[in-house]
Coordinates of N, CA, C and O in Angstrom, one line a residue:
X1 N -23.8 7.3 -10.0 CA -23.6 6.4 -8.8 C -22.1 6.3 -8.5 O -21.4 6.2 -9.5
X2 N -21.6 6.3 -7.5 CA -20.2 6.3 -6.9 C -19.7 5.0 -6.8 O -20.5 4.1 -6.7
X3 N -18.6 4.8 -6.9 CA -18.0 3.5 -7.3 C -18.2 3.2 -5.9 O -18.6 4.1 -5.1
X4 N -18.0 2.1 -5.5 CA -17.7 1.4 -4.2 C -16.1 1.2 -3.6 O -15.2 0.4 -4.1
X5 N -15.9 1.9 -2.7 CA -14.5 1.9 -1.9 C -14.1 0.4 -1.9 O -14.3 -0.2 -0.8
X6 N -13.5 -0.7 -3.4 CA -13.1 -1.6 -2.5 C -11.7 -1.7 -2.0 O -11.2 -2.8 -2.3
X7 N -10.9 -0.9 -1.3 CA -9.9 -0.9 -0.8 C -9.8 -1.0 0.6 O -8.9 -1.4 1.4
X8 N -10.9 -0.5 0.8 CA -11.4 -0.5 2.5 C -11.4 -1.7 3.1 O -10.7 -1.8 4.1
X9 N -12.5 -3.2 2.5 CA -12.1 -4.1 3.2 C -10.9 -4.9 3.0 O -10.6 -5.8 3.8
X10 N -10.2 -4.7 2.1 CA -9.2 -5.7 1.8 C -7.8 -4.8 3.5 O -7.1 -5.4 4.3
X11 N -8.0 -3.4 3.3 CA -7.3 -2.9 4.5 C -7.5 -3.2 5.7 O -6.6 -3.3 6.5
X12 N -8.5 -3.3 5.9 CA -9.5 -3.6 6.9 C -8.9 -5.1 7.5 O -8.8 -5.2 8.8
X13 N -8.6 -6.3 6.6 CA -8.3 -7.5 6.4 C -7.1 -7.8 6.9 O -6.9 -8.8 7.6
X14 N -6.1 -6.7 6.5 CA -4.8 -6.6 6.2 C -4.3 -5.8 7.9 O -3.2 -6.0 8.4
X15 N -5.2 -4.9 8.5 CA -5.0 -4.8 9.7 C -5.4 -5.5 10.5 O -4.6 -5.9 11.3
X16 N -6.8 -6.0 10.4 CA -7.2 -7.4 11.5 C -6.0 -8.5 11.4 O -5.8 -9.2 12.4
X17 N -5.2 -8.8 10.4 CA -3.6 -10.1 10.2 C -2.6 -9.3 11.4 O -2.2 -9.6 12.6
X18 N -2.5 -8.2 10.7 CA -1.2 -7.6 11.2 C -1.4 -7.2 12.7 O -0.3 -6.8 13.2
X19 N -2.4 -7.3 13.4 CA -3.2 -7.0 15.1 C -2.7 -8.5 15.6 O -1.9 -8.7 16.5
X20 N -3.6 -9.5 14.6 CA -3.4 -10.6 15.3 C -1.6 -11.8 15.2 O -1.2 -12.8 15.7
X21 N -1.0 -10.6 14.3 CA 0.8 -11.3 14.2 C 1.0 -10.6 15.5 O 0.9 -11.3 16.5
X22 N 1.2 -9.4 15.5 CA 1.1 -8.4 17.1 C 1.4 -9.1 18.7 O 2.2 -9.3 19.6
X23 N -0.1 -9.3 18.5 CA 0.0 -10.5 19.4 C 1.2 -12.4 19.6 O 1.3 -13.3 20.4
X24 N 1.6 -12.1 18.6 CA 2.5 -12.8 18.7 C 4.0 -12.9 18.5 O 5.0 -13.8 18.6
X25 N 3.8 -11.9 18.4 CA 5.3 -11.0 17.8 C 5.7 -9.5 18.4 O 5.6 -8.5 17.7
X26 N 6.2 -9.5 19.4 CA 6.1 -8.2 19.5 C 6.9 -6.8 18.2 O 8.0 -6.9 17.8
X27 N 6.4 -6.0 17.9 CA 6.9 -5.3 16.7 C 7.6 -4.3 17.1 O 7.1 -3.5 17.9
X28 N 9.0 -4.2 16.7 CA 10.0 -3.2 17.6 C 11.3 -3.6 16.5 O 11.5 -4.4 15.6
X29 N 11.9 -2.8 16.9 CA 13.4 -3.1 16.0 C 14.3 -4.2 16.5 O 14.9 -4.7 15.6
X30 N 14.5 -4.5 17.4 CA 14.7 -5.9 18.0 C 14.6 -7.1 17.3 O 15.3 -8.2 17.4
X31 N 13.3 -6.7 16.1 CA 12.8 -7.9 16.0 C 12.8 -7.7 14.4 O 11.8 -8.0 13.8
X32 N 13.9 -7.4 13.8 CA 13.9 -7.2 12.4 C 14.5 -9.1 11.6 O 14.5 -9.6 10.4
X33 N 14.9 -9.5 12.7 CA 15.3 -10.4 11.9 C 14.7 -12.0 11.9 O 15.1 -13.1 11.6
X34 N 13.6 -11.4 12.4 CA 12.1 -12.5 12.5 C 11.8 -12.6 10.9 O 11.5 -11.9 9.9
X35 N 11.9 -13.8 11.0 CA 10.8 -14.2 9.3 C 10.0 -15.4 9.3 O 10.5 -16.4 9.6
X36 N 8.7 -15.4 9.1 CA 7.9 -16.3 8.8 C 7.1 -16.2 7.6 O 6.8 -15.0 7.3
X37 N 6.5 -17.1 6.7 CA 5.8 -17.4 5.7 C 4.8 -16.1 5.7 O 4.6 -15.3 4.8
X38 N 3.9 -16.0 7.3 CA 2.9 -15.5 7.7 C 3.7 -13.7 7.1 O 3.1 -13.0 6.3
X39 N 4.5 -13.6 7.5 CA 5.1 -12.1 7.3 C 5.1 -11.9 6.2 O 4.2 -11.1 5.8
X40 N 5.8 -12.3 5.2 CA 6.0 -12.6 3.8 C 4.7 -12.3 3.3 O 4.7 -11.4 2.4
X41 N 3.6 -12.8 3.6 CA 2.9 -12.8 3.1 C 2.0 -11.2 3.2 O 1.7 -10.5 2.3
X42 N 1.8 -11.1 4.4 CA 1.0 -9.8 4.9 C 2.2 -8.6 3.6 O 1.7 -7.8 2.8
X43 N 3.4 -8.8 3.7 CA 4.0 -7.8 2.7 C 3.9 -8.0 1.3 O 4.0 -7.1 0.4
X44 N 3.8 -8.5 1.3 CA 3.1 -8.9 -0.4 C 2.2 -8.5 -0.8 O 2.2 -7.9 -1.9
X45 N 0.9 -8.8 0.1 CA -0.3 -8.6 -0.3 C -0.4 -7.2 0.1 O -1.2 -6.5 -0.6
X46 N 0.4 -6.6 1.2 CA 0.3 -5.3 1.4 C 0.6 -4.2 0.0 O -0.1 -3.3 -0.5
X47 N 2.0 -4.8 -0.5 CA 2.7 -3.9 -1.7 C 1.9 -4.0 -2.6 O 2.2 -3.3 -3.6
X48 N 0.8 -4.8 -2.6 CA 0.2 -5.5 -4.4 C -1.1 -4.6 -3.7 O -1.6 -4.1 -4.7
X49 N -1.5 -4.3 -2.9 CA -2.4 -3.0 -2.3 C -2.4 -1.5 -3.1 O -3.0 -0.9 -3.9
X50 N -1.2 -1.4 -2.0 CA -0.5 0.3 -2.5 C -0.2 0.3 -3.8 O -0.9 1.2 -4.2
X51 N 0.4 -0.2 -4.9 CA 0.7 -0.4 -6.1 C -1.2 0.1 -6.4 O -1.5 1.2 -6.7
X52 N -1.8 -0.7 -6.4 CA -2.6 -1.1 -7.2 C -3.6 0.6 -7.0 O -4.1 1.2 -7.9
X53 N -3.5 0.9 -5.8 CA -4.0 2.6 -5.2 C -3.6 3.0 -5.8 O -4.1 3.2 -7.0
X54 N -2.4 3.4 -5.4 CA -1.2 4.3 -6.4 C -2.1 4.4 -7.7 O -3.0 5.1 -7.9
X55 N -1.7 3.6 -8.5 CA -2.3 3.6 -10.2 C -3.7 4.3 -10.3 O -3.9 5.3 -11.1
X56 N -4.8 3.7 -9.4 CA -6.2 4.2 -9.4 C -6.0 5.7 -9.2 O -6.3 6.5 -10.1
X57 N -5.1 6.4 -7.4 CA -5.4 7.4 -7.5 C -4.4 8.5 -8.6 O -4.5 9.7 -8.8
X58 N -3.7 7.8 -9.0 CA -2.7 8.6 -10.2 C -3.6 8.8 -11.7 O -3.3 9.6 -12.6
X59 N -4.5 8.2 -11.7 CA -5.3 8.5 -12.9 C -6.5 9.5 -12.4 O -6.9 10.5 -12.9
X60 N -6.9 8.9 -11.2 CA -8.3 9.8 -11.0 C -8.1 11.3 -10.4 O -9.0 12.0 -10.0
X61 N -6.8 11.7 -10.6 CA -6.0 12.5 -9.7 C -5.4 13.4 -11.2 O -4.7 14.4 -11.1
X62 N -5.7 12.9 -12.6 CA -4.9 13.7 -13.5 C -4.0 13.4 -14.3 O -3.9 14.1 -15.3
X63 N -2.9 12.1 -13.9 CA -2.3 11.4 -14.0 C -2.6 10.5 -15.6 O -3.5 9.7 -15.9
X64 N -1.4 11.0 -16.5 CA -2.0 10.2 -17.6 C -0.7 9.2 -17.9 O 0.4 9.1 -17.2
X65 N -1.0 8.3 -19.0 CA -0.3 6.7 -19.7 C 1.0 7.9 -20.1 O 0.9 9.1 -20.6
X66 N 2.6 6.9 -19.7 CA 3.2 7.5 -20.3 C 3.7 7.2 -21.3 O 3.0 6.3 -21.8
X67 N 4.6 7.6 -22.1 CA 5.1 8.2 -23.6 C 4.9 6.2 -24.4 O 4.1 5.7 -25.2
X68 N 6.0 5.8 -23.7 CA 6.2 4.6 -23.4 C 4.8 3.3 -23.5 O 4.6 2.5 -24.4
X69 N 4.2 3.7 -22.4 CA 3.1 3.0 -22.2 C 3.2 2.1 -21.4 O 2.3 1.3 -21.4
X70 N 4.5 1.9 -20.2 CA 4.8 1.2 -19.3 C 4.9 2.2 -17.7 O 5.7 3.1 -17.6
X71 N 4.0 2.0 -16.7 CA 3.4 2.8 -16.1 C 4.0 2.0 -14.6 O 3.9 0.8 -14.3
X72 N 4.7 2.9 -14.1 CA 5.5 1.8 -12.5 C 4.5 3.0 -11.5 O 4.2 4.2 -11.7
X73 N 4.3 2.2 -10.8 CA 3.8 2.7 -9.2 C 5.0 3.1 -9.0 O 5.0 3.8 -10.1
X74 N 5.7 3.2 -8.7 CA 7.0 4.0 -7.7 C 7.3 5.1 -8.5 O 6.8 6.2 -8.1
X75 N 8.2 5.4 -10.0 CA 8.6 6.5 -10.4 C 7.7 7.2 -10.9 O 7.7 8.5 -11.0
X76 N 6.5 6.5 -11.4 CA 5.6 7.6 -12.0 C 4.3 7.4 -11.0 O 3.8 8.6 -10.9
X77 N 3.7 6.7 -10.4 CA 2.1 7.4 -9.8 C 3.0 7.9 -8.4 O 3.3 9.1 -8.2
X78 N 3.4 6.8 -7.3 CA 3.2 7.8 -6.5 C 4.6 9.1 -6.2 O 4.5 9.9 -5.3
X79 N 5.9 9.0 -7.2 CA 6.5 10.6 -7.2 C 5.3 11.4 -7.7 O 5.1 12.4 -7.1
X80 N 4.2 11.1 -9.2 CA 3.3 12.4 -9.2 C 2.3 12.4 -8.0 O 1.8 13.5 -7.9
X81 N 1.8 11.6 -7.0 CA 0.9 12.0 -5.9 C 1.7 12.4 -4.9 O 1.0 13.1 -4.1
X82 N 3.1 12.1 -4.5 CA 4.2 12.9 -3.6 C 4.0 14.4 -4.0 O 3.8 15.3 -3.2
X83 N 4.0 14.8 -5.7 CA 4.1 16.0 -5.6 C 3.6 17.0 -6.0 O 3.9 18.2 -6.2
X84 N 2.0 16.0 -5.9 CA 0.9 16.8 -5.4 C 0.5 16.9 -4.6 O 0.0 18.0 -4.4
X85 N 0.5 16.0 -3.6 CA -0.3 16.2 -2.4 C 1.1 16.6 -1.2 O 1.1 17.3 -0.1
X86 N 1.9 16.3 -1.6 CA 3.7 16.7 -0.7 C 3.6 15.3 0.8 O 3.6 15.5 2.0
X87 N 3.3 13.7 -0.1 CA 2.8 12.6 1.2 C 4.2 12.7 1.8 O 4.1 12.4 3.0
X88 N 5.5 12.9 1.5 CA 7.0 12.3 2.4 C 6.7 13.6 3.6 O 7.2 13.4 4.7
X89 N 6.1 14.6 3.5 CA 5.5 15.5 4.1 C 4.8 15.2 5.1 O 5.0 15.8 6.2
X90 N 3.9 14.2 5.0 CA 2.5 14.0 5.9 C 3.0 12.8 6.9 O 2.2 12.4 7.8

């Protein structure tokens, strides 16, 4: 039986916020020095997202525990899924 995608609704969640900040924010460079709680938050929960991918598809992808046993989303899953799949590419 296939696991269930749950990444989809939490994205899903995370675009319906970020549509409805949109609307109240126009998003442009202009506007880098806007901060609200509301922002703060959408990036948080966004990075605690990607991290948490990253790890899943770094294992299910080949990706093993390193030497160490201390495993970072950034230098080790996704440089090994950059340099398999070539994503700074896409």
């Amino acid at each position: 039986m296939d696991k269930p995608n749950l990444y989809w609704n939490v994205y899903k969640n995370l675009e319906r916020e970020l549509f409805q900040l949109a609307e109240a924010i126009h998003i442009d460079d202009f506007q880098m020095n806007v901060y609200s709680m509301k922002i703060a938050d959408l990036l948080i929960r966004t990075s605690v997202e990607i991290e948490s991918l990253a790890k899943e598809l770094y294992f299910a992808n080949g990706g093993t525990d390193t030497a160490t046993g201390d495993l970072y989303f950034d230098t080790d899953c996704l440089k090994y899924l950059n340099d398999k799949w070539n994503l700074e590419k896409k």
